């Protein structure tokens, strides 16, 4: 597990496709899994058979293959291979490189295999979009791979059919299509970055000249594209360099959460934010946003303003920075002073300043951003441009709107849908489902039997990205091959294979398709030994120097005249077809007399479910949202002031009336939300999904029309009297209430007095300190670097077999995450300063939990880890009561037994806990122990960095560092030597091994008064008294 | 007044008391004794195997090294059960049509794994690693008993945690030079270095060996 | 009363403890040892009249039990936690003796009470459901409101006539000789 | 008996002047041997029996479903079970304390009530004993708290307050059984000798172990009983102090305080008195024991209850003072939360029932109004449970880390266990009052004898033929 950080390539291998484990006949396996787990639900030994099944029997792979035909296997069986695959060492993990593309752009990953089964996702350090890190979604993909409810059977009009049947039908269809040169043949895809797929489409065009290719993503980057078009007169992708920027202006920016390349951006950004390392070189971040983003949370000055105000603000900045007509600098704005200060700061940082605009902003704002960047001289230093990575259909009109119109004009008789669930995400005013039903011959390639699958004739189950061959480009164009980690189950096929059928090949072979394309590429780039090239690309997980070429373009001079003379009113999203439009929203409803004043609606993707495609993923559903801390729900987010005005409080049910379209939604009062702006997170309220995702939350798409994809004004909120919603929030109190949890200060304070945050530390004790002569594992968490993305939490859940407990149990405060990220607010509820604090087990040297355990179930080991011995635990729960950090979790029910995931997906290195057992973070003791055994085998000491905890490995910003704190040279020892190092609740003298580096902000002195006053002991001063629960709680 | 109880009542009382005492003692005996009974620990039990494989014949007789079949024992937690191929390396030449080897041939022919009944079964929350024990000079026979002389393999030790602790608390007597680890008939001789010396060579620190996380994760 | 059967002894029934106590004193002075008073409650005058060491014996047993219990209670804890399997629990010292005291005390109490109970049974030879003396007429009132003085025949100084005479002098209600 | 014996008055003797050996023996043993089972007994036994069944069902459900069927969560990992436990063990302690301490100080009124109190102890301790096992995550493995290491070679962790608690409870239950039984032996002998049917004779005969009331046996008996009493008194104190340590030894701000051991013990006595009164008042009337359990008894216990209540009030004040004196924000928040926060209602309920209302006992009029006294006692019993509930739950719900604050709410099964356990105790009590003398006969005889040494015995030759 540890070794790929060292001699990496040796540990990554090429999957032997012929020998891949398969899940043929999963029902038996899953059935058995559930039965067996249930059988042991009550004992600590519940996973007994599971692990033997997984680890001790070398034949579990073979068994997978045989499960369908063989009788039930006695768990006491040892089943050796018949022929042992080369290189397989039972009980040793192996790593295979591939890539995941949660938003269409590739992120390189390494998949850990145990006995041929993919178990865990890690980032690929060699991949530019990963750099070894992963996102929460990336971590969770492994669960989707094992989702037992994904479609397996190919269906025709809802009834099970077979691949041959489909192939024959398709071939017939093909004949008639050939006859009419492909007239009526339409292709609907999402974002396409796979060169192989593009080539296939081009090939299709050769056979079917009149093929029409449409593109649709429910949550797309059209605005950015249109903005670039507007600003540069041509499509480009922007590559910001946050490591080079001293001053950053983020316009509701997604650069820390979802923008292509966000993992790299986060890494770069953090590299300039860890105060103890960069000292005076710490960068400064401003954020203007209508609804809180992670960037806003990290901002030194976050200003909440409505979309209109944002646009005005940008014009004003443009005016005063020479990026637009100077009269703009006079534009009236509520936050004028602040803006001027920002402008001054940006001007001062000329050449080292950067403006980044989020995908949800209108094309105009993007254009303004481009102009600002140009004026600030960012293009040379902080910003570079490349040809767009995502393929653009050559059709002039290729939006879903055009498709729907074409269908209604009867111009489409054969529709191949590769896009992800368009029926669910399409604009509500299109009624795309009806259109789809009118298509005589429609095919949908989708992972589950979702809303779209029910509206088409043929539903071909789509193979998971870890089940099929493909390739994908990253945000910077770098190419990676996606190799299957496991054999697809049932009739699953990839997009490549489906298109291959359309072009006449009835038994497509994904590997052949991709390989063929790559051979062509290789030939073009003059590679002699293709096999070596291919092998190397697979092993490394990236194809050498495939990054897109930089291009030099500058914003057109007449940009400002292109923009509407006056700041356009709100709700100016162009139709999906992509050309910019500043036309005011048509959907805006006129408020009826006496009705409450209208508000602006913002449609935003949910940070974890995205556009809804991950709704079936239990880990992501149960992940607390960074700001609302909600699980299993979305909510209409309103600002505290607006809530007061509308007499709303959290969990009230409201009816949102938008030009006649009505939607009932529960309200959540969210600090930092712009006034009179209501954010409706997308991706919930799936009508047809797996048991996990179905009917969770409300479906905001029902209000989203073609012209108001991102925002619209004129909505009326009507409170539904005395009806409240029950939320499952995992954090009920939002303030530190003056407790010594988070220590923070300003850069000024820090430079003036580096030790300002180290105080009140007493080591006095009646007892002699326990000696740890050998290794002493320790962890340091840098609060400057933590962006609250929850990648670590998901990684922990994946590594440590944490179960999903479901909404009702979360409501009872029984969630099982070992690592949580506390979110605290300071300052005014309107524009609070946000603090993210990851809290794993502190591994106290004077552990309060251990002393109260009557059975030695939690005790210390010689490396100072606070062991939790599940099989010894009788479940008194005193340890949890006595833990001042409340990091212990208890199996109140047999959660693991009732978890639907197949048991072969659990991590065999970690005990699966049964009912009535306490559990908690152990610094991934399975990893430390494996590393120590490896080192001990050849009588050496464990190297620094040889073992990484799951959270540390996933963290994009290197906020978490783990290692031997006795070794002065180790990274963790160096971190702990920082003057900012402090122990949470240190006064209790628990001597935690996990310590924090105090949070340093870098506010603009000119703005010190604004927004967020703070002192080293921030909290007391600016906070409401105890129980300030205005973030609400069901 | 007529006495309620006859003389016999006293006898009954005494018998009852005696039974009470005996019962108590018997209960205690059960509590401590039953877990140690072979019936419970399966020690010296010989499970039925598809093929009556004899370690005595292959190891002591033919002198085949343990690692020839259990090839991952030095590399990984798992010693590894030999794939059918391994059996067939020889048995495609010798005993090619012995009846008792039919299952092996069948396995190869039908590409179905042999199903051995496991002899040593650890509970699932115990993470035992063969490789480190081998590397630290713990011979196979320390846990597997006189495996080299077993015509049919039987369980030689209880695998109770208390049994593990015996060695983890005081490893010295159970250590041997590395070259002797796989020797099923090894005996300590005058020339063999003492357990203390071996502990020094292997850098074994017994204090750390009883940490819970050594085996429980 | 049967002449041939070896008699258990002579039992006299009295109304008041004073009478019984007076009889007791005479028997004691006469040097008899195998006699006893049976009454419904432990009353001072009777206690004073009847010489016995049983109370002391029981007390000593209980004291010994208390010491033994306390020592054993402490020892098992010390041996388990410090000698047999020392484990670092929350950085506390292995020999956290103050933490061993409560359990040790409880075990001490347990021992004392139980050995006290057994000592009492042993001292008074209980349980013994059958006893010759139950044959005495109206002996049931020994546990209600009457007092009986029983003199055993096996006492070498036993002389039925003399005993009857003593009984009579102290207003015996009825004196009856019963079989063993 | 239709006509009801007259009361003796609150300053009157602890035993009716006309009572002698024969009469107390007769009246008390006839309750068991002769009296036809009264209707109220059937009613009471039926109701409490039904609750007992509910308790059994709730236990089974908890075993099958796991403690998840309760409202417990993280942070509030302890809920009803612990509150019930502390409550019952407290009630038990009260009983033992009456019979042991007041035996040592030789107060004569004690002999009228100790039997009832001890029996109560027994059943309350049984109910208390169930709770710690029930609340375990893996109930079947509770035996790992015994020092037993044949298989695993691991011992219990003796520094854990829970382990002290385990030993304390175990020893306490075992010892109180013996203490209770040894007190019964002479009375069983009496019943054996008065019993008219063979069955009863054998039943009580076996229980009496052949007791003959020999003076030498009496000496051994009294020696053993005296020392037992001498051990039980401090034991009760230690047991409940250890229960207090379960919390005091914790780090939770609301628990981490040295005052809990005495605080808990005082609370225990308080509930002990209250329960004895609550049961004695109706019992002496239903069994017409007015001449044996006299108004004097009630008065004494009522006064004791008042005194203990004042001590408890002092503890409450200390509880309030400590956080503010220490100035620790966590402790302050926690106290304010318990007083005015989510659980404020329980806080004020406990103060009202345990402190404010009982102050009425200053007034002789109230003290001597049996209905009022019974009601106040019942109020205190309830109040003590509420106190424990508030104490356990509110401290946990808001401790050091605000982000993990959370609240507890009892589920149906929580309530079922609480009410059911009351059923267990009452049912046992009903069985007891039917099978055994509710007042220790031989000890009453001792008082009678002490009272009139000259005429210790029956004047009229009762039962002479």
Short mmCIF file of N, CA, C and O in Angstrom, two decimals, chain A residues 16-46:
data_model
loop_
_atom_site.label_atom_id
_atom_site.label_comp_id
_atom_site.label_asym_id
_atom_site.label_seq_id
_atom_site.Cartn_x
_atom_site.Cartn_y
_atom_site.Cartn_z
N UNK A 16 -3.92 -8.04 -16.69
CA UNK A 16 -4.01 -9.13 -17.65
C UNK A 16 -5.48 -9.29 -18.00
O UNK A 16 -6.25 -9.90 -17.28
N UNK A 17 -5.87 -8.66 -19.08
CA UNK A 17 -7.29 -8.57 -19.43
C UNK A 17 -7.94 -9.94 -19.43
O UNK A 17 -9.04 -10.15 -18.94
N UNK A 18 -7.17 -10.91 -19.90
CA UNK A 18 -7.74 -12.26 -20.01
C UNK A 18 -8.10 -12.83 -18.66
O UNK A 18 -9.02 -13.63 -18.52
N UNK A 19 -7.40 -12.36 -17.61
CA UNK A 19 -7.60 -12.98 -16.32
C UNK A 19 -8.43 -12.12 -15.37
O UNK A 19 -8.56 -12.44 -14.20
N UNK A 20 -8.94 -11.02 -15.90
CA UNK A 20 -9.66 -10.12 -15.00
C UNK A 20 -10.76 -10.85 -14.23
O UNK A 20 -11.44 -11.71 -14.79
N UNK A 21 -10.87 -10.48 -12.99
CA UNK A 21 -12.00 -11.03 -12.23
C UNK A 21 -13.29 -10.56 -12.87
O UNK A 21 -13.36 -9.47 -13.39
N UNK A 22 -14.29 -11.42 -12.82
CA UNK A 22 -15.57 -10.96 -13.34
C UNK A 22 -16.63 -11.15 -12.27
O UNK A 22 -16.42 -11.84 -11.29
N UNK A 23 -17.73 -10.52 -12.50
CA UNK A 23 -18.84 -10.67 -11.56
C UNK A 23 -19.99 -11.37 -12.24
O UNK A 23 -21.14 -11.05 -12.01
N UNK A 24 -19.69 -12.32 -13.10
CA UNK A 24 -20.81 -13.03 -13.71
C UNK A 24 -21.64 -13.63 -12.59
O UNK A 24 -21.13 -14.11 -11.60
N UNK A 25 -22.94 -13.57 -12.78
CA UNK A 25 -23.83 -14.16 -11.78
C UNK A 25 -23.75 -13.46 -10.45
O UNK A 25 -23.66 -14.10 -9.42
N UNK A 26 -23.74 -12.15 -10.44
CA UNK A 26 -23.65 -11.44 -9.16
C UNK A 26 -24.78 -11.76 -8.21
O UNK A 26 -24.57 -11.82 -7.02
N UNK A 27 -26.00 -12.03 -8.71
CA UNK A 27 -27.08 -12.22 -7.73
C UNK A 27 -26.70 -13.24 -6.68
O UNK A 27 -26.80 -12.99 -5.50
N UNK A 28 -26.15 -14.37 -7.12
CA UNK A 28 -25.76 -15.37 -6.13
C UNK A 28 -24.79 -14.76 -5.13
O UNK A 28 -24.97 -14.81 -3.94
N UNK A 29 -23.77 -14.12 -5.68
CA UNK A 29 -22.73 -13.59 -4.78
C UNK A 29 -23.34 -12.60 -3.80
O UNK A 29 -23.18 -12.71 -2.59
N UNK A 30 -24.10 -11.67 -4.34
CA UNK A 30 -24.67 -10.64 -3.46
C UNK A 30 -25.58 -11.30 -2.43
O UNK A 30 -25.51 -11.02 -1.25
N UNK A 31 -26.38 -12.22 -2.90
CA UNK A 31 -27.30 -12.92 -2.00
C UNK A 31 -26.48 -13.51 -0.87
O UNK A 31 -26.68 -13.24 0.30
N UNK A 32 -25.47 -14.27 -1.25
CA UNK A 32 -24.65 -14.93 -0.25
C UNK A 32 -24.02 -13.87 0.66
O UNK A 32 -24.04 -13.98 1.87
N UNK A 33 -23.52 -12.82 0.02
CA UNK A 33 -22.88 -11.78 0.82
C UNK A 33 -23.83 -11.33 1.91
O UNK A 33 -23.50 -11.34 3.09
N UNK A 34 -25.06 -11.01 1.50
CA UNK A 34 -25.99 -10.49 2.51
C UNK A 34 -26.27 -11.56 3.55
O UNK A 34 -26.17 -11.33 4.74
N UNK A 35 -26.57 -12.78 3.08
CA UNK A 35 -26.89 -13.83 4.04
C UNK A 35 -25.76 -13.99 5.04
O UNK A 35 -25.94 -13.90 6.24
N UNK A 36 -24.56 -14.16 4.51
CA UNK A 36 -23.46 -14.46 5.41
C UNK A 36 -23.21 -13.33 6.37
O UNK A 36 -23.05 -13.52 7.56
N UNK A 37 -23.21 -12.11 5.85
CA UNK A 37 -22.96 -10.98 6.75
C UNK A 37 -24.04 -10.93 7.81
O UNK A 37 -23.78 -10.82 8.99
N UNK A 38 -25.27 -11.12 7.38
CA UNK A 38 -26.37 -11.07 8.35
C UNK A 38 -26.15 -12.13 9.43
O UNK A 38 -26.32 -11.89 10.61
N UNK A 39 -25.68 -13.26 9.00
CA UNK A 39 -25.52 -14.36 9.95
C UNK A 39 -24.58 -13.98 11.08
O UNK A 39 -24.72 -14.41 12.20
N UNK A 40 -23.61 -13.10 10.77
CA UNK A 40 -22.64 -12.77 11.80
C UNK A 40 -22.85 -11.38 12.35
O UNK A 40 -21.99 -10.82 13.01
N UNK A 41 -24.02 -10.85 12.04
CA UNK A 41 -24.24 -9.43 12.35
C UNK A 41 -23.92 -9.12 13.81
O UNK A 41 -23.36 -8.10 14.12
N UNK A 42 -24.23 -10.03 14.70
CA UNK A 42 -24.13 -9.66 16.11
C UNK A 42 -22.75 -9.89 16.68
O UNK A 42 -22.43 -9.39 17.72
N UNK A 43 -21.93 -10.64 16.01
CA UNK A 43 -20.63 -10.96 16.61
C UNK A 43 -19.56 -10.06 16.04
O UNK A 43 -19.67 -9.53 14.95
N UNK A 44 -18.49 -9.86 16.79
CA UNK A 44 -17.38 -9.07 16.27
C UNK A 44 -16.79 -9.80 15.07
O UNK A 44 -16.18 -9.23 14.21
N UNK A 45 -17.02 -11.08 15.06
CA UNK A 45 -16.45 -11.90 13.99
C UNK A 45 -17.33 -11.91 12.76
O UNK A 45 -17.27 -12.81 11.96
N UNK A 46 -18.15 -10.84 12.66
CA UNK A 46 -19.18 -10.90 11.61
C UNK A 46 -18.56 -11.08 10.23
O UNK A 46 -19.09 -11.73 9.38
#
